[in-house]
Amino acid sequence: HVFFCGTQNMIMVDNIYHLKINPDGTQTNPQIVLTPGSSGEWDDHHTCDPSVIEGDFKMNDVRYKYAMFFLGNRYGAYYNEIGVAFSNDLDADTWIKYPHQVVKKTWDYDDDQMIGSNKAWGVGQPSAVSIDHKGVILLTYTIGDVNGTRIVWAKADFSDMSNYIPANPVPMVKTGLVNINYTGTDVTNNADFAIDPANRKIVIVRPIHPNIDNSYPTHIGNTEEVACLSLDDFYSSTGTWKVMVRITQGVTGFPRNHNSGIERNSFGEIDNWETPVIYYTVSKAAPDVAPQGTQFAEWTYHIWRGKVHKE
């Protein structure tokens, strides 16, 4: 089951799609399963960055087997926030949204937060892992505000949404995650995570900064990185991430490589942290694309798949 963000009719409004890859390699047709909310709702512009997890969840006295965490964006606002939707079937045509944000932006007023002449990004890009195979979730996500851009994590209980209480986030340890030139600790954002419970390891795939190619599209990164850390170190905010591979143009043949995810079981787990399967998005760059009409780089996005090999 693959859940991903896409657009319709070359209009840049994000919807969440689902497809299945069968054992013989054939695929079902992509189908929209989550759309922006109605006008005036907190997510009435974009819904994207899905992370689906199995557990035992209840909302409005209905029990659900699956939860989908997603980024939502309000029309006319720049900032993002995080929501959740539920289903009892991964093949469902429609997921049932919890009506409110489960992680709100870090400032308490309704307008965009200004950082000089720029607007703060908000919170989003969630990645969920089940802690107890029920309702307790390790939720990692990106924050972008006046205090900078960073990844944080929280353990929160989603087993009964009538009693849901947002958990205080913890900054993710960044030691070992360096920038593209290996000259210092990198900014962290837009990452996916998976846990190898038997070996007490956590694996991350993330973009590396800065984008060293100044041709269009400069807003899309060219390198992703896979790294691992002791799960105990992750929870204690200690230790050093070990880099396993960098996904570059030399690896993929594409000038932009971005928006990656990890193939996981339904609880966010993997069997072998040393050889994770990574899904990553590729894009063309100038002169093959241009910021106009049907030539935008976004129309060249495709999702590819690769497996990390043990050295």
XYZ file of N, CA and C in Angstrom, residues 17-201:
555
model
N -3.370 10.381 -2.274
C -3.724 9.252 -3.129
C -3.294 7.934 -2.479
N -3.881 6.853 -2.969
C -3.502 5.510 -2.532
C -3.434 4.605 -3.758
N -2.449 3.722 -3.771
C -2.412 2.635 -4.741
C -1.776 1.416 -4.085
N -1.954 0.272 -4.699
C -1.327 -0.955 -4.227
C -0.365 -1.477 -5.282
N 0.787 -1.945 -4.829
C 1.731 -2.638 -5.694
C 1.573 -4.132 -5.409
N 1.148 -4.888 -6.385
C 0.898 -6.311 -6.212
C 2.191 -7.112 -6.219
N 2.148 -8.346 -5.722
C 3.373 -9.170 -5.684
C 4.038 -9.350 -7.039
N 3.249 -9.311 -8.125
C 3.847 -9.477 -9.455
C 4.360 -8.164 -10.038
N 4.274 -7.074 -9.252
C 4.783 -5.784 -9.700
C 3.752 -4.897 -10.355
N 2.587 -5.426 -10.695
C 1.530 -4.583 -11.247
C 0.970 -3.670 -10.166
N 0.324 -2.608 -10.610
C -0.191 -1.617 -9.665
C -1.667 -1.344 -9.929
N -2.386 -1.020 -8.876
C -3.749 -0.529 -9.035
C -3.699 0.934 -9.470
N -4.793 1.431 -10.013
C -4.848 2.834 -10.402
C -4.845 3.722 -9.155
N -4.076 4.803 -9.151
C -4.100 5.719 -8.003
C -5.495 6.281 -7.793
N -5.903 6.372 -6.541
C -7.224 6.884 -6.205
C -7.115 7.886 -5.072
N -7.778 9.021 -5.186
C -7.788 10.017 -4.118
C -8.585 9.486 -2.932
N -7.959 9.541 -1.731
C -8.629 9.041 -0.526
C -8.774 10.108 0.554
N -8.094 11.248 0.392
C -8.250 12.353 1.346
C -8.070 13.662 0.601
N -9.002 14.577 0.799
C -8.994 15.851 0.083
C -9.033 17.002 1.082
N -8.720 18.220 0.638
C -8.876 19.377 1.520
C -10.299 19.499 2.039
N -10.428 20.144 3.212
C -11.730 20.319 3.836
C -12.573 21.365 3.130
N -13.766 21.561 3.651
C -14.672 22.569 3.108
C -14.154 23.972 3.404
N -14.633 24.949 2.683
C -14.190 26.329 2.837
C -14.329 26.785 4.289
N -13.255 27.370 4.817
C -13.248 27.867 6.179
C -12.691 26.898 7.196
N -12.509 25.630 6.798
C -11.899 24.662 7.710
C -10.392 24.823 7.704
N -9.735 24.251 8.722
C -8.303 24.494 8.920
C -7.448 23.896 7.810
N -7.984 22.937 7.041
C -7.215 22.267 5.991
C -7.892 22.407 4.629
N -8.476 23.587 4.358
C -9.280 23.727 3.152
C -8.483 24.027 1.882
N -7.150 24.029 1.982
C -6.330 24.299 0.795
C -5.533 23.071 0.363
N -4.694 22.542 1.257
C -3.851 21.386 0.925
C -4.000 20.285 1.974
N -3.941 19.032 1.529
C -3.726 17.890 2.416
C -2.653 17.027 1.763
N -1.573 16.767 2.499
C -0.472 16.022 1.905
C 0.384 15.372 3.002
N 1.507 14.782 2.587
C 2.480 14.151 3.490
C 1.831 13.104 4.400
N 1.159 12.078 3.829
C 0.483 11.089 4.667
C 1.459 10.120 5.344
N 1.109 9.714 6.558
C 1.813 8.637 7.267
C 0.750 7.776 7.917
N 0.633 6.524 7.450
C -0.443 5.632 7.865
C 0.101 4.583 8.834
N -0.670 4.305 9.886
C -0.227 3.395 10.939
C -1.400 2.555 11.422
N -1.116 1.310 11.789
C -2.144 0.435 12.349
C -2.176 0.563 13.865
N -3.348 0.385 14.452
C -3.482 0.429 15.899
C -4.909 0.170 16.306
N -5.307 0.762 17.397
C -6.675 0.658 17.909
C -7.095 2.050 18.336
N -7.930 2.687 17.521
C -8.285 4.084 17.713
C -9.806 4.215 17.812
N -10.260 5.201 18.564
C -11.697 5.431 18.700
C -12.000 6.902 18.509
N -13.028 7.176 17.710
C -13.515 8.543 17.517
C -15.030 8.484 17.378
N -15.725 9.318 18.150
C -17.187 9.346 18.132
C -17.773 7.951 18.357
N -17.150 7.218 19.298
C -17.602 5.879 19.691
C -17.471 4.830 18.589
N -16.746 5.138 17.540
C -16.450 4.167 16.483
C -14.977 3.783 16.578
N -14.690 2.485 16.546
C -13.315 2.024 16.617
C -12.758 1.884 15.200
N -11.500 2.262 15.068
C -10.823 2.215 13.772
C -9.499 1.470 13.906
N -9.109 0.811 12.815
C -7.869 0.032 12.803
C -6.673 0.851 12.322
N -6.937 1.845 11.487
C -5.841 2.600 10.875
C -5.999 4.104 11.109
N -4.862 4.765 11.279
C -4.816 6.221 11.397
C -3.885 6.774 10.326
N -4.302 7.854 9.696
C -3.469 8.552 8.715
C -3.180 9.956 9.229
N -1.922 10.230 9.530
C -1.497 11.576 9.902
C -1.125 12.319 8.625
N -1.449 13.603 8.571
C -1.235 14.351 7.338
C -0.997 15.818 7.653
N -0.389 16.513 6.695
C -0.213 17.963 6.760
C -1.435 18.626 6.149
N -1.958 19.652 6.829
C -3.048 20.440 6.292
C -2.671 21.911 6.236
N -3.286 22.608 5.306
C -2.988 24.029 5.106
C -4.277 24.777 4.803
N -4.439 25.946 5.415
C -5.643 26.752 5.235
C -5.468 27.711 4.063
N -6.523 27.835 3.263
C -6.472 28.733 2.112
C -6.229 30.167 2.582
N -5.277 30.832 1.952
C -4.958 32.203 2.307
C -3.920 32.337 3.395
N -3.487 31.202 3.976
C -2.440 31.217 4.995
C -1.225 30.463 4.476
N -0.058 30.824 4.972
C 1.169 30.148 4.564
C 1.484 28.962 5.463
N 1.149 29.062 6.732
C 1.565 28.042 7.701
C 0.785 26.736 7.532
N 1.402 25.655 8.043
C 0.839 24.312 7.989
C 0.581 23.791 9.397
N -0.298 22.797 9.502
C -0.562 22.112 10.760
C -0.813 20.629 10.469
N -0.983 19.826 11.518
C -1.076 18.372 11.352
C -2.444 17.880 11.801
N -3.037 17.009 10.984
C -4.304 16.385 11.314
C -4.206 14.873 11.271
N -5.324 14.201 11.570
C -5.383 12.745 11.518
C -6.748 12.335 10.977
N -6.767 11.245 10.229
C -8.008 10.655 9.718
C -7.958 9.159 9.977
N -9.120 8.512 9.980
C -9.205 7.113 10.381
C -9.963 6.278 9.354
N -9.661 4.972 9.355
C -10.347 4.027 8.492
C -10.185 2.626 9.067
N -11.070 1.728 8.661
C -10.925 0.313 9.007
C -10.444 -0.522 7.836
N -10.074 0.136 6.739
C -9.676 -0.579 5.536
C -8.652 0.272 4.785
N -7.494 -0.314 4.507
C -6.482 0.434 3.758
C -6.920 0.732 2.336
N -7.917 -0.009 1.838
C -8.446 0.232 0.499
C -9.628 1.206 0.494
N -9.884 1.852 1.621
C -11.043 2.737 1.723
C -10.957 3.880 0.716
N -12.124 4.237 0.172
C -12.184 5.376 -0.752
C -12.058 6.700 -0.012
N -12.538 6.742 1.217
C -12.552 7.975 1.994
C -12.166 7.672 3.434
N -11.299 8.499 4.005
C -10.924 8.382 5.412
C -11.703 9.424 6.207
N -11.998 9.104 7.460
C -12.821 9.973 8.297
C -11.904 10.873 9.126
N -12.004 12.177 8.895
C -11.099 13.111 9.563
C -11.540 13.418 10.995
N -10.589 13.496 11.892
C -10.804 14.183 13.162
C -10.934 15.667 12.819
N -11.921 16.378 13.362
C -12.243 17.715 12.847
C -11.240 18.808 13.186
N -10.308 18.544 14.102
C -9.378 19.587 14.534
C -7.929 19.163 14.268
N -7.053 20.114 14.319
C -5.635 19.802 14.240
C -5.212 18.994 15.477
N -4.318 18.018 15.282
C -3.762 17.305 16.440
C -2.424 17.908 16.863
N -1.770 18.613 15.952
C -0.590 19.417 16.283
C -0.780 20.773 15.614
N -0.879 21.820 16.421
C -1.090 23.157 15.900
C 0.237 23.890 15.742
N 0.204 24.960 14.972
C 1.374 25.824 14.832
C 1.827 26.283 16.208
N 3.060 26.748 16.303
C 3.659 27.039 17.609
C 3.311 28.417 18.152
N 2.618 29.236 17.393
C 2.188 30.544 17.905
C 0.666 30.524 18.065
N 0.160 31.371 18.949
C -1.241 31.263 19.347
C -2.187 32.239 18.648
N -1.696 33.075 17.753
C -2.595 33.956 17.015
C -2.897 33.357 15.648
N -3.940 33.840 15.001
C -4.496 33.178 13.824
C -3.743 33.480 12.539
N -2.990 34.557 12.506
C -2.333 34.961 11.267
C -0.979 34.274 11.107
N -0.385 34.496 9.930
C 0.966 33.997 9.695
C 1.955 34.678 10.631
N 2.976 33.919 11.009
C 4.075 34.473 11.803
C 5.150 34.966 10.844
N 5.593 36.195 11.034
C 6.605 36.767 10.155
C 7.995 36.552 10.740
N 8.927 36.183 9.869
C 10.347 36.071 10.221
C 11.075 37.011 9.271
N 11.276 38.255 9.704
C 11.755 39.277 8.795
C 10.691 39.515 7.729
N 11.057 39.359 6.461
C 10.093 39.533 5.377
C 9.468 38.210 4.936
N 9.843 37.113 5.602
C 9.324 35.792 5.245
C 8.264 35.332 6.244
N 7.479 34.335 5.836
C 6.453 33.767 6.693
C 6.902 32.414 7.225
N 6.557 32.147 8.493
C 6.943 30.880 9.128
C 6.174 29.722 8.500
N 6.824 28.564 8.415
C 6.276 27.397 7.715
C 5.220 26.669 8.546
N 5.327 26.707 9.884
C 4.353 26.041 10.752
C 4.826 24.663 11.186
N 3.903 23.692 11.252
C 4.254 22.318 11.621
C 3.663 21.370 10.579
N 4.357 20.257 10.330
C 3.851 19.299 9.343
C 4.841 18.192 9.072
N 4.656 17.536 7.908
C 5.503 16.416 7.484
C 5.591 15.344 8.575
N 4.435 14.833 9.037
C 4.460 13.852 10.120
C 4.947 12.486 9.666
N 5.544 11.761 10.598
C 5.885 10.347 10.404
C 5.504 9.622 11.680
N 4.686 8.583 11.563
C 4.121 7.912 12.734
C 4.622 6.476 12.847
N 4.942 6.082 14.076
C 5.326 4.701 14.403
C 4.530 4.283 15.623
N 3.973 3.070 15.606
C 3.215 2.587 16.754
C 4.163 2.157 17.873
N 3.871 2.591 19.095
C 4.671 2.197 20.256
C 4.150 0.900 20.867
N 2.824 0.766 20.941
C 2.228 -0.376 21.641
C 1.320 -1.223 20.754
N 1.324 -0.962 19.449
C 0.443 -1.636 18.489
C -1.029 -1.374 18.818
N -1.281 -0.314 19.556
C -2.643 0.091 19.899
C -2.817 1.569 19.566
N -2.816 2.435 20.598
C -3.096 3.831 20.319
C -1.970 4.799 20.606
N -0.868 4.322 21.199
C 0.244 5.209 21.531
C 1.194 5.293 20.340
N 1.433 6.506 19.885
C 2.184 6.744 18.656
C 3.422 7.586 18.939
N 4.544 7.183 18.344
C 5.708 8.056 18.238
C 5.508 8.897 16.987
N 5.255 10.182 17.176
C 4.981 11.089 16.066
C 6.144 12.055 15.927
N 6.829 11.988 14.812
C 7.889 12.947 14.501
C 7.360 13.908 13.446
N 7.818 15.154 13.505
C 7.340 16.135 12.543
C 8.286 17.329 12.484
N 8.083 18.161 11.474
C 8.902 19.349 11.252
C 8.228 20.568 11.861
N 9.033 21.429 12.480
C 8.591 22.756 12.910
C 9.415 23.801 12.161
N 8.741 24.844 11.687
C 9.424 25.996 11.118
C 8.798 27.266 11.667
N 9.538 27.980 12.526
C 9.019 29.205 13.144
C 10.175 30.142 13.464
N 9.939 31.133 14.309
C 10.988 32.113 14.609
C 12.200 31.477 15.276
N 12.055 30.278 15.811
C 13.178 29.582 16.442
C 13.918 28.659 15.490
N 13.569 28.713 14.206
C 14.295 27.921 13.226
C 13.495 26.738 12.716
N 14.148 25.957 11.865
C 13.563 24.748 11.296
C 14.211 23.542 11.942
N 13.370 22.587 12.410
C 13.912 21.417 13.096
C 12.867 20.306 13.134
N 13.352 19.091 13.414
C 12.477 17.947 13.625
C 12.339 17.712 15.117
N 11.121 17.431 15.549
C 10.838 17.102 16.942
C 10.057 15.790 16.970
N 9.927 15.218 18.166
C 9.123 14.005 18.311
C 8.319 14.080 19.607
N 7.251 13.310 19.631
C 6.411 13.239 20.820
C 5.750 11.871 20.866
N 5.497 11.379 22.061
C 4.680 10.182 22.253
C 3.296 10.645 22.683
N 2.287 10.305 21.901
C 0.927 10.753 22.191
C -0.039 9.581 22.064
N -1.113 9.641 22.848
C -2.110 8.574 22.887
C -3.322 8.975 22.046
N -3.546 8.244 20.940
C -4.662 8.517 20.046
C -5.742 7.441 20.171
N -5.726 6.679 21.247
C -6.661 5.564 21.385
C -8.107 6.019 21.556
N -8.321 7.215 22.108
C -9.669 7.752 22.276
C -9.615 9.242 22.010
N -10.096 9.659 20.844
C -9.939 11.052 20.440
C -10.770 12.001 21.288
N -11.739 11.489 22.034
C -12.486 12.365 22.945
C -11.640 12.771 24.132
N -10.542 12.037 24.377
C -9.631 12.355 25.482
C -8.236 12.723 24.993
N -8.117 13.037 23.705
C -6.780 13.311 23.151
C -6.178 14.567 23.769
N -4.911 14.433 24.194
C -4.160 15.557 24.748
C -2.841 15.655 23.987
N -2.561 16.754 23.312
C -1.288 16.893 22.601
C -0.102 16.752 23.556
N 0.925 16.061 23.106
C 2.119 15.852 23.924
C 3.148 16.930 23.628
N 3.952 17.251 24.623
C 5.014 18.236 24.425
C 6.114 17.649 23.551
N 6.537 18.373 22.517
C 7.560 17.834 21.615
C 8.963 17.904 22.207
N 9.803 16.966 21.763
C 11.203 16.887 22.178
C 12.072 17.104 20.936
N 13.058 18.005 20.975
C 13.933 18.178 19.809
C 14.689 16.887 19.489
N 14.726 16.530 18.222
C 15.442 15.326 17.810
C 16.944 15.556 17.852
N 17.687 14.555 18.333
C 19.148 14.643 18.325
C 19.629 14.727 16.876
N 20.589 15.644 16.613
C 21.064 15.868 15.244
C 22.527 15.493 15.049
N 23.208 15.073 16.091
C 24.625 14.758 15.986
C 24.849 13.694 14.917
N 25.741 13.981 13.978
C 26.029 13.062 12.891
C 25.300 13.382 11.601
N 24.275 14.232 11.680
C 23.531 14.641 10.487
C 24.122 15.957 9.994
N 25.018 15.883 9.024
C 25.766 17.058 8.581
C 25.249 17.545 7.244
N 25.660 18.763 6.881
C 25.180 19.371 5.642
C 25.842 18.741 4.424
N 25.467 19.237 3.257
C 25.891 18.581 2.026
C 27.397 18.676 1.798
N 28.019 19.678 2.399
C 29.467 19.860 2.248
C 30.266 19.261 3.400
N 29.591 18.573 4.321
C 30.226 17.949 5.490
C 30.952 18.975 6.353
N 30.419 20.201 6.397
C 31.100 21.265 7.133
C 30.403 21.651 8.434
N 29.293 21.021 8.750
C 28.608 21.365 9.987
C 27.283 20.642 10.097
N 26.670 20.706 11.268
C 25.386 20.074 11.506
C 24.313 20.679 10.604
N 23.471 19.821 10.031
C 22.497 20.258 9.038
C 21.187 20.684 9.694
N 20.406 21.457 8.964
C 19.003 21.686 9.291
C 18.255 20.377 9.036
N 17.289 20.036 9.896
C 16.535 18.804 9.695
C 15.059 19.118 9.452
N 14.477 18.435 8.474
C 13.055 18.588 8.154
C 12.628 17.454 7.245
N 11.306 17.307 7.047
C 10.722 16.459 6.008
C 11.297 15.047 6.004
N 11.331 14.403 7.158
C 11.938 13.075 7.272
C 10.885 11.998 7.509
N 11.226 10.773 7.119
C 10.429 9.610 7.480
C 11.277 8.708 8.365
N 10.591 7.929 9.209
C 11.275 7.094 10.183
C 10.697 5.685 10.180
N 11.519 4.716 10.561
C 11.072 3.347 10.802
C 11.907 2.777 11.935
N 11.324 1.826 12.665
C 12.001 1.228 13.815
C 12.226 -0.259 13.568
N 13.417 -0.727 13.876
C 13.728 -2.157 13.948
C 13.657 -2.538 15.420
N 12.511 -3.055 15.900
C 12.349 -3.272 17.338
C 13.259 -4.353 17.901
N 13.566 -5.382 17.115
C 14.400 -6.474 17.616
C 15.816 -6.010 17.910
N 16.310 -5.094 17.077
C 17.682 -4.605 17.234
C 17.755 -3.220 17.872
N 16.602 -2.684 18.292
C 16.536 -1.389 18.972
C 17.229 -0.295 18.156
N 16.860 -0.215 16.861
C 17.409 0.799 15.959
C 16.275 1.613 15.354
